[in-house]
Coordinates of C-alpha atoms in Angstrom, one line a residue:
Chain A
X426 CA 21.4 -45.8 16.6
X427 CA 21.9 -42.3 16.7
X428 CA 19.6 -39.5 18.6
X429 CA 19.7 -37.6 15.4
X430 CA 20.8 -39.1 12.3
X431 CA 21.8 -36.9 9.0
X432 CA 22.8 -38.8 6.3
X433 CA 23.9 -37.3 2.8
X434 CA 22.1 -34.0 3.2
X435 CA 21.9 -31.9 0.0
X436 CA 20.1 -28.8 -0.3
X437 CA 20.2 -26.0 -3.1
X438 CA 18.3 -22.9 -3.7
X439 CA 17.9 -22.8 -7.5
X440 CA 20.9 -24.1 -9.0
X441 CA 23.1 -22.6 -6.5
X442 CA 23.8 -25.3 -4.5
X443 CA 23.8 -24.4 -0.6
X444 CA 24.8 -27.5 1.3
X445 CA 26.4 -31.1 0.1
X446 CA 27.6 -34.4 1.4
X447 CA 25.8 -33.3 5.0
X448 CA 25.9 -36.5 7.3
X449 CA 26.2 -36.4 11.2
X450 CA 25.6 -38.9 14.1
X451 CA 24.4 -37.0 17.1
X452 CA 23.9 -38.9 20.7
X453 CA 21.2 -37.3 23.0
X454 CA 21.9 -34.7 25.5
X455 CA 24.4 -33.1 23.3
X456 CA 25.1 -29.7 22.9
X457 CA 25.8 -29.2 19.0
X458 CA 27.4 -25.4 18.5
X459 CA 27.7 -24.4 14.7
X460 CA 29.9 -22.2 13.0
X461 CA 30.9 -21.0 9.4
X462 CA 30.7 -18.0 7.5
X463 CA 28.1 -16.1 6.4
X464 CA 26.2 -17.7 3.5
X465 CA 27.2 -20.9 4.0
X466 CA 24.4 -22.7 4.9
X467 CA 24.3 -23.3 8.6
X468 CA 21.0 -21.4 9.3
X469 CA 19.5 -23.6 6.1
X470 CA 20.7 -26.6 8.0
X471 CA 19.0 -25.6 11.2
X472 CA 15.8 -25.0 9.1
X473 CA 16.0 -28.4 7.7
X474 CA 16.1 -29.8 11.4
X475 CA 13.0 -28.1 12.1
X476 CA 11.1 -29.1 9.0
X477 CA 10.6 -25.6 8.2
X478 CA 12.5 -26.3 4.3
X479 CA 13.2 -30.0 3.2
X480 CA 15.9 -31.6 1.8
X481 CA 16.7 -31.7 -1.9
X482 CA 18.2 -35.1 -1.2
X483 CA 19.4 -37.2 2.3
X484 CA 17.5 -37.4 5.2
X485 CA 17.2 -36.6 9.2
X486 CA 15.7 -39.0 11.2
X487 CA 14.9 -38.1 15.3
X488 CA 14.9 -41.6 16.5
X489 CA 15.5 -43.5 13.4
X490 CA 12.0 -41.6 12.4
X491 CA 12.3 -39.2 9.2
X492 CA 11.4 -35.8 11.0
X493 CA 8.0 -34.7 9.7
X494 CA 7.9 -32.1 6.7
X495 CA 7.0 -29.1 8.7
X496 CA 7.7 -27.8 12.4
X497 CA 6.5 -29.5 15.4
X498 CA 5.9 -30.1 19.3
X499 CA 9.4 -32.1 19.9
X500 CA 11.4 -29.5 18.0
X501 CA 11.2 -26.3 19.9
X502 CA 13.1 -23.0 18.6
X503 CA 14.5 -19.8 19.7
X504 CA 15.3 -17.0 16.5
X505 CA 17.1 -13.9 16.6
X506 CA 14.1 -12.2 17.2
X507 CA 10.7 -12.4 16.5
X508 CA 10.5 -15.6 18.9
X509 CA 7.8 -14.6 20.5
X510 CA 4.2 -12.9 20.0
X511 CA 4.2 -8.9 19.8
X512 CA 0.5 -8.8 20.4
X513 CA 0.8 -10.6 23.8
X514 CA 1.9 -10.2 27.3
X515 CA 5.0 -11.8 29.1
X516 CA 1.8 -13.6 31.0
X517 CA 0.1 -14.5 27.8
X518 CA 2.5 -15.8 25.8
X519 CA 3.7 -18.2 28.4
X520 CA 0.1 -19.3 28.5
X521 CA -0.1 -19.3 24.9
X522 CA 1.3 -23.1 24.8
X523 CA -1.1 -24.6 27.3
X524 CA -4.1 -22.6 25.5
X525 CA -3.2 -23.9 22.1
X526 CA -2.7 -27.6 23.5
X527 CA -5.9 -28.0 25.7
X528 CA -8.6 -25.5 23.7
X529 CA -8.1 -26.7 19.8
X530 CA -11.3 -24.4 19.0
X531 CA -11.2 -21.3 21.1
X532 CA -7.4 -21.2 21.8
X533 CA -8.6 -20.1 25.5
X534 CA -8.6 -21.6 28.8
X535 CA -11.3 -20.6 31.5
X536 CA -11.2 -21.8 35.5
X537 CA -9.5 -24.4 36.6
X538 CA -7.4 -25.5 34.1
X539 CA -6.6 -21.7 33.0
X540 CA -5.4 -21.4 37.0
X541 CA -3.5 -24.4 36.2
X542 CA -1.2 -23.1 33.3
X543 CA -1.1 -19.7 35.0
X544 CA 0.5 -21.4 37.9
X545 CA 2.8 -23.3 35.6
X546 CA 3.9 -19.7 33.8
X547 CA 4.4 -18.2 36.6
X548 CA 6.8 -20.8 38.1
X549 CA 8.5 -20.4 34.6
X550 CA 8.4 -16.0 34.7
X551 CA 10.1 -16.6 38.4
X552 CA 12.5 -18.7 37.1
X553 CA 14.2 -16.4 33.9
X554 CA 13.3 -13.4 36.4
X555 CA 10.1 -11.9 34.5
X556 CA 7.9 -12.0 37.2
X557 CA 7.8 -8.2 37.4
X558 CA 7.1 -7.7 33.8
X559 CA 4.3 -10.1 33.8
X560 CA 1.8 -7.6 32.3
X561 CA 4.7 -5.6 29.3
X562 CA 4.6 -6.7 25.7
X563 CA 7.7 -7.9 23.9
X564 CA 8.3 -4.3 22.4
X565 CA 8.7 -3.5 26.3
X566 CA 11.3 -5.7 27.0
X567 CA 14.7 -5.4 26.9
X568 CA 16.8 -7.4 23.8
X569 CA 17.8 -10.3 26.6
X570 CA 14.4 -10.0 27.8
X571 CA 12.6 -10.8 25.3
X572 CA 14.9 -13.8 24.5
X573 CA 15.0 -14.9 27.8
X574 CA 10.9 -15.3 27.4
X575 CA 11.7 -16.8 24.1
X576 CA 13.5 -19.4 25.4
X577 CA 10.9 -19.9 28.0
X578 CA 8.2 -20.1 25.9
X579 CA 9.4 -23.3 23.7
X580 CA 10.1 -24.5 27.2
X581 CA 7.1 -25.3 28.1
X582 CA 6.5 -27.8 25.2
X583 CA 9.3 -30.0 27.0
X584 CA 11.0 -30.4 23.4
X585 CA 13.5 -32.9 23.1
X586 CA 15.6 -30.6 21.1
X587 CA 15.8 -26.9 20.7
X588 CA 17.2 -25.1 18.0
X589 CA 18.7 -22.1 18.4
X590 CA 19.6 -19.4 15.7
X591 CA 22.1 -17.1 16.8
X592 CA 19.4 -16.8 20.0
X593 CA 22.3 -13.9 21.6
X594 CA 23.7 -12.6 18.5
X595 CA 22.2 -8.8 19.0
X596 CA 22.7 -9.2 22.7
X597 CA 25.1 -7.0 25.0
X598 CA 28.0 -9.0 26.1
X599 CA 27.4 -8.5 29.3
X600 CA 23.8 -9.7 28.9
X601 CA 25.0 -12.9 26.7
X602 CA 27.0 -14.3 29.7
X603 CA 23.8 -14.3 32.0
X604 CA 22.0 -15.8 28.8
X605 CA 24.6 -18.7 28.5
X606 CA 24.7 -19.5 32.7
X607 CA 20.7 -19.7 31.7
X608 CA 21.0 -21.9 28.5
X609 CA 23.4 -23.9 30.1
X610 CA 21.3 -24.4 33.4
X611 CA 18.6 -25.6 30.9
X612 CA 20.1 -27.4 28.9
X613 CA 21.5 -30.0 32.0
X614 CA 18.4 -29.6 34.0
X615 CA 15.7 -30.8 31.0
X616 CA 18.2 -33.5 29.3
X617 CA 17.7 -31.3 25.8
X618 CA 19.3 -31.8 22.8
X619 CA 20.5 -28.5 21.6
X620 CA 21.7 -27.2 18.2
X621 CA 22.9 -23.6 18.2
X622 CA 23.8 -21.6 14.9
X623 CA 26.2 -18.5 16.4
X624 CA 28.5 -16.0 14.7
X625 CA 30.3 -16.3 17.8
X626 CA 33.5 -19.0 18.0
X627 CA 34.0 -18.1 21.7
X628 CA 30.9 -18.8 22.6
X629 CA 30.1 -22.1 20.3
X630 CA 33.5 -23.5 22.1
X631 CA 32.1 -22.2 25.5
X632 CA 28.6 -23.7 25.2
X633 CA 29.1 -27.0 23.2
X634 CA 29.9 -30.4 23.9
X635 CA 30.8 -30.4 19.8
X636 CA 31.7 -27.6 17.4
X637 CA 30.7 -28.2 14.0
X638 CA 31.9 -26.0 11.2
X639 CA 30.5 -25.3 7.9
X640 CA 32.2 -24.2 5.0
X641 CA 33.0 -24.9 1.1
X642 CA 35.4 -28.1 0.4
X643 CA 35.6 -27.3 -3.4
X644 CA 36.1 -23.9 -5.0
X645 CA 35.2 -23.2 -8.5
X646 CA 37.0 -19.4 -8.8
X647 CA 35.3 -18.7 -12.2
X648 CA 31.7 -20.0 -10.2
X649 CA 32.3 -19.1 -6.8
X650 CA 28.4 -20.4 -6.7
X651 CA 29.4 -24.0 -8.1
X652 CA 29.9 -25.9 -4.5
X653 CA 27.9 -26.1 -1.4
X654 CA 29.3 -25.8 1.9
X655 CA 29.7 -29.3 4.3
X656 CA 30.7 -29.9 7.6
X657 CA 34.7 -29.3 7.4
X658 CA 35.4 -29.9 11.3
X659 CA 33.5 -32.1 13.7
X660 CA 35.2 -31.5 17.3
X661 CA 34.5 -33.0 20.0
X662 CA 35.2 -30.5 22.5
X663 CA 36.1 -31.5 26.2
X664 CA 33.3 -31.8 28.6
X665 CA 31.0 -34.6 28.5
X666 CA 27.5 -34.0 27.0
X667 CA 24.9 -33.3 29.6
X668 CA 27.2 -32.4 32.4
X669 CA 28.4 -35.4 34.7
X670 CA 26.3 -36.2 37.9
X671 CA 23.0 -34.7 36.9
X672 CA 22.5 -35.9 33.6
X673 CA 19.4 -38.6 33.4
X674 CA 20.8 -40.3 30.5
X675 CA 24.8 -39.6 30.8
X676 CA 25.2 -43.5 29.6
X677 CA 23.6 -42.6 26.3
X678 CA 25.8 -39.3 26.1
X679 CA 28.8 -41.3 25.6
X680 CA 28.6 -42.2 21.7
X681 CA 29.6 -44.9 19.9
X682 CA 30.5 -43.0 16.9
X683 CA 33.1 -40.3 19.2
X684 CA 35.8 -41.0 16.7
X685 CA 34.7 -39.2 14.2
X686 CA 37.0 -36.3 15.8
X687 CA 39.2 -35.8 13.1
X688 CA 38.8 -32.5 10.5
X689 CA 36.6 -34.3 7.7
X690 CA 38.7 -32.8 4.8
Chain B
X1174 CA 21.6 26.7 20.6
X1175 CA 21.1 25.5 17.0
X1176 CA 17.6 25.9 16.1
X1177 CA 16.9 22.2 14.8
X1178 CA 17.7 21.4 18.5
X1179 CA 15.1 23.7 20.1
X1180 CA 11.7 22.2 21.5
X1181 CA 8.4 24.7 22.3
X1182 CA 6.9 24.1 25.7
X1183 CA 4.0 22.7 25.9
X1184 CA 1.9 26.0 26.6
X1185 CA 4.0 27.5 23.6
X1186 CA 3.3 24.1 20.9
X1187 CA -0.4 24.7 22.3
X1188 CA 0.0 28.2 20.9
X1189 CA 1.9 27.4 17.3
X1190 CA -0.7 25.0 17.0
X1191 CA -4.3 27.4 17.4
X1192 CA -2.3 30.3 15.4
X1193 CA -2.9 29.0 11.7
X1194 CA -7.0 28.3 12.9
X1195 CA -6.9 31.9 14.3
X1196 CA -5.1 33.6 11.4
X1197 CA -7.9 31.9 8.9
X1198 CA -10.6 33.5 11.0
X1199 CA -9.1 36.3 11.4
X1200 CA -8.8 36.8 7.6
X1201 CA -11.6 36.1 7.1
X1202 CA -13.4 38.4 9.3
X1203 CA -11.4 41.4 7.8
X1204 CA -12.0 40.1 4.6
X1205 CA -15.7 39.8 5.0
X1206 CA -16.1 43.3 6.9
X1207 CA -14.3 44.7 3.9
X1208 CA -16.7 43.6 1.5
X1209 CA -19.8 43.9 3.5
X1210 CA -18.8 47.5 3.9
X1211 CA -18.9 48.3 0.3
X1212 CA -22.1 46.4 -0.4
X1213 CA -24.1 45.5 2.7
X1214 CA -26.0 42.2 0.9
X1215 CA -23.2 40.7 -0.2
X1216 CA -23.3 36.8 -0.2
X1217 CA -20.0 35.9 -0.8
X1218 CA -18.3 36.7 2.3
X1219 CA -21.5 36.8 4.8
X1220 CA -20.4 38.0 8.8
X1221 CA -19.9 35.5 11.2
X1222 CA -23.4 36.7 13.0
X1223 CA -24.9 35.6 9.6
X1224 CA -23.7 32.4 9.5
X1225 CA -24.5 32.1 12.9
X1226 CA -28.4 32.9 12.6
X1227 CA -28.6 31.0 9.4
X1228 CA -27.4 27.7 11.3
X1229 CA -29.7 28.5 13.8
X1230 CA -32.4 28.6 11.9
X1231 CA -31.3 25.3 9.6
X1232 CA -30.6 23.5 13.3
X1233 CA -33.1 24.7 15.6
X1234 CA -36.4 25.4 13.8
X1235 CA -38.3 23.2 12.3
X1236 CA -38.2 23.7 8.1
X1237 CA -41.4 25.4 6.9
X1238 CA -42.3 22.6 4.2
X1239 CA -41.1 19.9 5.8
X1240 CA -41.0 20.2 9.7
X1241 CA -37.8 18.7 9.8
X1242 CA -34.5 20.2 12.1
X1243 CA -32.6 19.5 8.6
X1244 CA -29.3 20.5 9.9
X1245 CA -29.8 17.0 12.0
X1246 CA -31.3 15.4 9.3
X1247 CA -28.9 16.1 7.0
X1248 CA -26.1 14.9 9.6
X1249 CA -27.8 11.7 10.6
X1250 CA -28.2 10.8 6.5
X1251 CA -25.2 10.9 5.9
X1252 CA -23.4 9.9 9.1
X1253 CA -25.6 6.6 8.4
X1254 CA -24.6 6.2 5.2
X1255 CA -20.5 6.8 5.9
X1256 CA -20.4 4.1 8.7
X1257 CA -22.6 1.6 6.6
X1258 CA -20.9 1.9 3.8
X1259 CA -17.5 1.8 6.1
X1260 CA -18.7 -1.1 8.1
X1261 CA -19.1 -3.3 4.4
X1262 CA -15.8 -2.0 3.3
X1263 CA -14.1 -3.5 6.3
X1264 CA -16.0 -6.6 6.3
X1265 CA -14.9 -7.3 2.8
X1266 CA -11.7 -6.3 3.0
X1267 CA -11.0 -8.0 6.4
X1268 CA -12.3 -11.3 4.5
X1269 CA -10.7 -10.8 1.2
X1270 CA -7.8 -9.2 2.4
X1271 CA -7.0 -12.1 5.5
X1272 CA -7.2 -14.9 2.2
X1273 CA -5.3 -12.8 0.4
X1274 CA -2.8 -12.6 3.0
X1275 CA -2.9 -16.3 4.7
X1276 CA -3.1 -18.0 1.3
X1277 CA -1.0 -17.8 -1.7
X1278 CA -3.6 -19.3 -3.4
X1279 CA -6.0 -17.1 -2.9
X1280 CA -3.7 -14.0 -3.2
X1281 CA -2.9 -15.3 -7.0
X1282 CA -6.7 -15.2 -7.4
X1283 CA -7.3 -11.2 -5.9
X1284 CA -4.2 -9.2 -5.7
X1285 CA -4.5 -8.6 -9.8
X1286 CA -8.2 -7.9 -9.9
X1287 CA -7.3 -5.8 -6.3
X1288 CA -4.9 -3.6 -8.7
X1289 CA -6.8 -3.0 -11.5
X1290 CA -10.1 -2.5 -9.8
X1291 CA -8.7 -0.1 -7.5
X1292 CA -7.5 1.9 -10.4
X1293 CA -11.2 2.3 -11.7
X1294 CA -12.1 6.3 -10.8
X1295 CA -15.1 5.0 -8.5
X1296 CA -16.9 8.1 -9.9
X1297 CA -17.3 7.1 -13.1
X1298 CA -19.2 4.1 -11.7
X1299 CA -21.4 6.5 -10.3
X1300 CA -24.2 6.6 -12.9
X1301 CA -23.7 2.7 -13.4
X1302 CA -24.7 2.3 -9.7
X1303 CA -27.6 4.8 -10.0
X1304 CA -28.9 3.3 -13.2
X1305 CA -28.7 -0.7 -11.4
X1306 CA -29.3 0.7 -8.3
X1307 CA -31.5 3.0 -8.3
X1308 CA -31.7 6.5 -6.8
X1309 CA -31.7 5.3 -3.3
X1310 CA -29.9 4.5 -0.5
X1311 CA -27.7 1.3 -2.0
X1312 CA -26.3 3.1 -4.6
X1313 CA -24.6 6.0 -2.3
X1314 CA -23.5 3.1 0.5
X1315 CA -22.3 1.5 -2.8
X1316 CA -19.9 4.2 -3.8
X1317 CA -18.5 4.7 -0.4
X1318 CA -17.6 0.7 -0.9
X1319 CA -16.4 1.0 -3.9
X1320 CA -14.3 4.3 -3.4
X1321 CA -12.8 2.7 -0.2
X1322 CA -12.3 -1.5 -0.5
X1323 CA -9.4 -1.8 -2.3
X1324 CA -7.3 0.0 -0.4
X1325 CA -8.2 -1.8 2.2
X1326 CA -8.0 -4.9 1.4
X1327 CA -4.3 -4.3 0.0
X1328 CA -3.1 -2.8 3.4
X1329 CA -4.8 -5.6 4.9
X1330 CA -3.1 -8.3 2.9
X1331 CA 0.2 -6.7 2.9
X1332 CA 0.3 -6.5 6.9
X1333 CA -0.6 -10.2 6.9
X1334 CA 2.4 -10.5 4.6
X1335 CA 4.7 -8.6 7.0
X1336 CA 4.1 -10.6 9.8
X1337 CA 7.4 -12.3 10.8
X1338 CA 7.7 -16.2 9.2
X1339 CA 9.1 -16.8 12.6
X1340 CA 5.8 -16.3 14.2
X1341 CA 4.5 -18.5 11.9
X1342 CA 7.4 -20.9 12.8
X1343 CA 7.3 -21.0 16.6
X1344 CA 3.3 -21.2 16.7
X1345 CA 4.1 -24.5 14.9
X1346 CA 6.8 -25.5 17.6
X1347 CA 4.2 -24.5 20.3
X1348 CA 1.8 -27.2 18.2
X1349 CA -1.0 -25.2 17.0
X1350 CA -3.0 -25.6 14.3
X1351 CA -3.9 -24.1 11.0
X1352 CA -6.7 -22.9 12.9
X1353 CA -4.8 -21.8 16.1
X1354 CA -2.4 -20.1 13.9
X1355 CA -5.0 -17.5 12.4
X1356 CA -7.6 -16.8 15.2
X1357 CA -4.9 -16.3 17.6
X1358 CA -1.5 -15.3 16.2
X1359 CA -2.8 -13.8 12.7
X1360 CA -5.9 -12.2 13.4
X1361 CA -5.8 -10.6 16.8
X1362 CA -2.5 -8.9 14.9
X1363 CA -5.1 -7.5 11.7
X1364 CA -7.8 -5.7 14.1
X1365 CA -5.6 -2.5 14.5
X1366 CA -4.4 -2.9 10.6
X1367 CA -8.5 -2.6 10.3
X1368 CA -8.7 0.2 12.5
X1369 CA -5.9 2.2 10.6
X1370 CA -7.1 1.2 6.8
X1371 CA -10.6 2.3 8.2
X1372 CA -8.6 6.0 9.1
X1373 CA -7.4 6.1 6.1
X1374 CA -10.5 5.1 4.2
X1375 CA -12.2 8.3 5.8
X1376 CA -11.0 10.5 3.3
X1377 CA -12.2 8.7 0.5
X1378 CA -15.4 7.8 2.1
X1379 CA -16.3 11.4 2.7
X1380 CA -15.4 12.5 -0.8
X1381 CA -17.3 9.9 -2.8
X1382 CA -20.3 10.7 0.0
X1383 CA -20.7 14.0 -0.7
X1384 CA -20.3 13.5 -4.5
X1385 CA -23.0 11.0 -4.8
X1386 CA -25.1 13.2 -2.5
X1387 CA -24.4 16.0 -4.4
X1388 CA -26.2 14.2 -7.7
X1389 CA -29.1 12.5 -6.4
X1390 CA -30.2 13.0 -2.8
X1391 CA -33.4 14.1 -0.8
X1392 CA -31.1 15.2 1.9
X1393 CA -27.6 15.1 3.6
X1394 CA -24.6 17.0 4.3
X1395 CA -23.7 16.8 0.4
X1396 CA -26.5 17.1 -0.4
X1397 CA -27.8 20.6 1.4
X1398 CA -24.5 22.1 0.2
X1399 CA -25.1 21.5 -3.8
X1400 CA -29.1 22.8 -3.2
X1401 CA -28.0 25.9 -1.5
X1402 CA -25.2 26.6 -3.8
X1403 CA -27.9 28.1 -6.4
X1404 CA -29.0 30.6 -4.0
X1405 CA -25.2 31.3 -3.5
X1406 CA -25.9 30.9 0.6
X1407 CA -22.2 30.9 1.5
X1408 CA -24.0 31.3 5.2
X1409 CA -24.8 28.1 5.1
X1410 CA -21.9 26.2 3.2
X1411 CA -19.4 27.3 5.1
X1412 CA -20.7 26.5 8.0
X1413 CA -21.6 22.7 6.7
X1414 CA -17.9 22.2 5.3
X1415 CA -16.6 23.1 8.3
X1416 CA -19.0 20.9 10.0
X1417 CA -18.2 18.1 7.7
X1418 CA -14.6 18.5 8.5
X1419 CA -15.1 18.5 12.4
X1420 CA -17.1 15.4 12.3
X1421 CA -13.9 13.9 9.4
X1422 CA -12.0 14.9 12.5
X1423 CA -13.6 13.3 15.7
X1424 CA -14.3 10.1 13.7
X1425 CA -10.7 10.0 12.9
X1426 CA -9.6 10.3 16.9
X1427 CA -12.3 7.8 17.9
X1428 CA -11.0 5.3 15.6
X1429 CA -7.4 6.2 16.6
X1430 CA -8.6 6.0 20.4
X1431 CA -10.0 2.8 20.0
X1432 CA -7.4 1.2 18.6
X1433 CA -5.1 2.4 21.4
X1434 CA -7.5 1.3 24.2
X1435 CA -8.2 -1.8 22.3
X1436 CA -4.5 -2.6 21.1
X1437 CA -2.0 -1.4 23.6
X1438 CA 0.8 -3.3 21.9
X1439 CA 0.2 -2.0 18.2
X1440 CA 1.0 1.6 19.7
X1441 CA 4.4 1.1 21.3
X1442 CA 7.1 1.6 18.7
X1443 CA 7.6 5.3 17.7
X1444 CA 4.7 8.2 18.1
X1445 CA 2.3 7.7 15.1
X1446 CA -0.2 10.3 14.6

């Protein structure tokens, strides 16, 4: 059984259908990049895997469970922007996760267990290199910044995957090459499952263990609106998911279903 | 260098700024000495020394009838009944206006009554309070709600509405509840909203004040203006409109000061005024 299972995905916004015939076997500890053009579904496919829009038809199972029908705890996810909380510090929203876990009424931690997370966010703010900006807000922060924190923040809820939607896309290149040494550290060091939407080939065959690419099978040129877009290539790039000698689970990153290389058309 | 391009000095923007105040005055003063030399009692135009010993005598000694400083009672009065009647407008429209905004439900149920009752002139509900109401305090508070709440509550709603979905989305990833989601990603996001609708509500506030002083009062800042209007004592209503304004003014900046002190991060993009 598959980490992540899709089977026969079909998803349409009115009648224009947006994706069709979706199904993909995904082991964990893999690094899924994916590609396509504009429009053609891949961000509604990521949305799907967070339970933020449902299937028309098909399903997704984490686990051989059907994922719940809204966002949760094991699904973290990093945006474009808006990923984290304009109203709060660097400091605050990395406390923000233990708050909301251990305080269901007030939302606030007090004493010991406040020093607790505090200690834990700190660690974290060392680690991406915030530590100085402990005290700025978002709007403060530098684009890679402010991602980097992102990142951090659905960090601390130890998801077993992370989404990511084109997380770098209005990032510097020069800032998008620390990001990827940082995504990368992550992803081998917490075992994640990643799935990472990007405009950006280079960097979906740089990051990823597998490139998927979404785009249209069937043309209609009178109803250019007729078909929805499917997965068109499934590559297996090659590097091993979850890199070799550190991964906790590198027996289980070897799938059984690695011969679905070939182009799917 | 092109003059689009150019920036005063500070001493020099300082300057620009207390010219137009100084020109008016200035004007004025000619204007007035012009007049006052033809006909010596003239009431239209009075000096600035009349004015001057007219608010003296409306702020420092005690009216003959009465006993009262009424300059300060008048102030007081309606200073009271502006921040009551603001206080109820931005209780109801933080309340209306955050299940307007959270709930689609609810915003089906308000945002068309919203729309048409804001386009109700709140004057003409005047006599309407006054006859349910009474002369006394409630209805006045009652217009200044009424003249200001719907406003409100739509700028309320519609900043709930632009908060990014991917706030909502992440809060969800971070595992918090319905309930964790509003009192600490939603709300602490409307308080300077609050503050800003309440700015803007000023205007309003003041204008439907005065007016419902103006018709049925015992005293006030509205009020003292319409009574002394029959004796044409310019001496004192100029003084008490620019009073009126001044007080508009430093209300305005504590507001605006409050929300910066209290909201450091809704103040970062851009200048804002």
């Amino acid at each position: 059984m598959s980490f992540v299972a899709v089977s026969d995905l079909y998803k349409s916004y009115g009648p224009a259908p947006i994706l069709e015939r979706v199904s993909l076997q995904v082991p964990r500890g893999e690094f899924v990049t994916i590609v396509g053009a504009s429009g053609c579904g891949k961000s509604t496919f990521l949305r799907m895997l967070l339970g933020q829009e449902q299937p028309d038809r098909g399903r997704i199972a984490v686990e051989g469970m059907p994922i719940p029908g809204e966002p949760g705890p094991d699904r973290g996810v990093v945006f474009q922007k808006y990923s984290v909380f304009p109203h709060l510090t660097v400091l605050q929203n990395l406390l923000l996760p233990a708050e909301i876990e251990k305080s269901p009424w007030l939302g606030r931690l007090f004493g010991e267990s406040r020093k607790t997370a505090k200690a834990e966010a700190e660690a974290l703010m060392e680690k991406i290199g915030l530590s100085h900006a402990a005290k700025r807000y978002p709007a403060q922060l530098s684009g890679g910044m402010q991602q980097r924190l992102a990142i951090a923040q659905a960090l601390l809820k130890k998801p077993k995957i992370l989404l990511l939607d084109e997380p770098f896309g209005a990032l510097d290149p020069g800032i998008r090459q620390d990001m990827h040494e940082l995504i990368g550290e992550i992803w081998r060091e917490h075992a994640m499952t990643i799935f990472m939407v990007t405009h950006d080939i280079q960097e979906a065959f740089k990051l990823g263990t597998r490139l998927l690419v979404f785009d249209k099978v069937r043309h209609d040129p009178q109803h250019p609106g007729a078909y929805g877009a499917t997965i068109t290539y499934d590559l297996k790039l090659n590097k091993p998911a979850i890199a070799s000698g550190n991964g906790p689970d590198e027996s289980e990153a070897m799938p059984g279903d690695a011969a679905k290389e070939e182009a799917i058309p | 260098m092109r003059l689009i391009n150019r920036e005063p000095s500070r001493p020099v923007a300082i300057g620009l700024a207390l010219l137009p105040f100084i020109a008016l005055i200035l004007a004025y003063v000619i204007a007035s000495q012009i007049r006052l030399a033809e006909n010596p009692s003239d009431k239209l135009l009075p000096s600035l020394a009349t004015m001057g010993e007219s608010m003296w005598n409306i702020a420092f000694v005690p009216d003959r009838r009465s006993g009262d400083l009424l300059f300060w009672v008048d102030t007081l009065a309606s200073l009271q009944r502006l921040f009551i009647g603001l206080f109820i407008s931005g209780a109801i429209a933080l309340f209306v206006g955050c299940l307007a905004g959270f709930f689609p439900y609810a915003r089906s149920f308000f945002a068309p009554f919203v729309a048409a009752f804001s386009l109700v002139p709140p004057i003409t509900i005047l006599p309407i309070l006054f006859i349910t109401l009474g002369l006394g305090e409630a209805a006045k508070i009652g217009l200044v709600v009424i003249g200001t709440t719907p406003a409100m509550i739509r700028s309320l709603a519609q900043a709930i509405l632009a908060i990014p979905e991917e706030e909502l989305v992440k809060a969800q990833t971070l595992g918090a509840s319905s309930w964790q989601i509003i009192t600490r990603i939603f709300l602490p996001q409307v308080w300077p909203v609050l503050l800003a609708a309440l700015r803007i509500g000023l205007i309003p506030a003041w204008i439907f004040l005065v007016s419902a002083e103006a018709i049925a009062s015992t005293e006030g800042l509205g009020y003292r203006i319409f009574l002394v209007r029959r004796y044409l004592a310019m001496d004192i209503i100029l003084p008490y409109v620019a009073w009126i304004t001044l007080l508009a003014y430093l209300t305005d900046r504590m507001f605006a000061w409050a929300s910066r002190v209290l909201f450091p991060w809704a103040h970062l993009k851009g200048g804002g005024l």
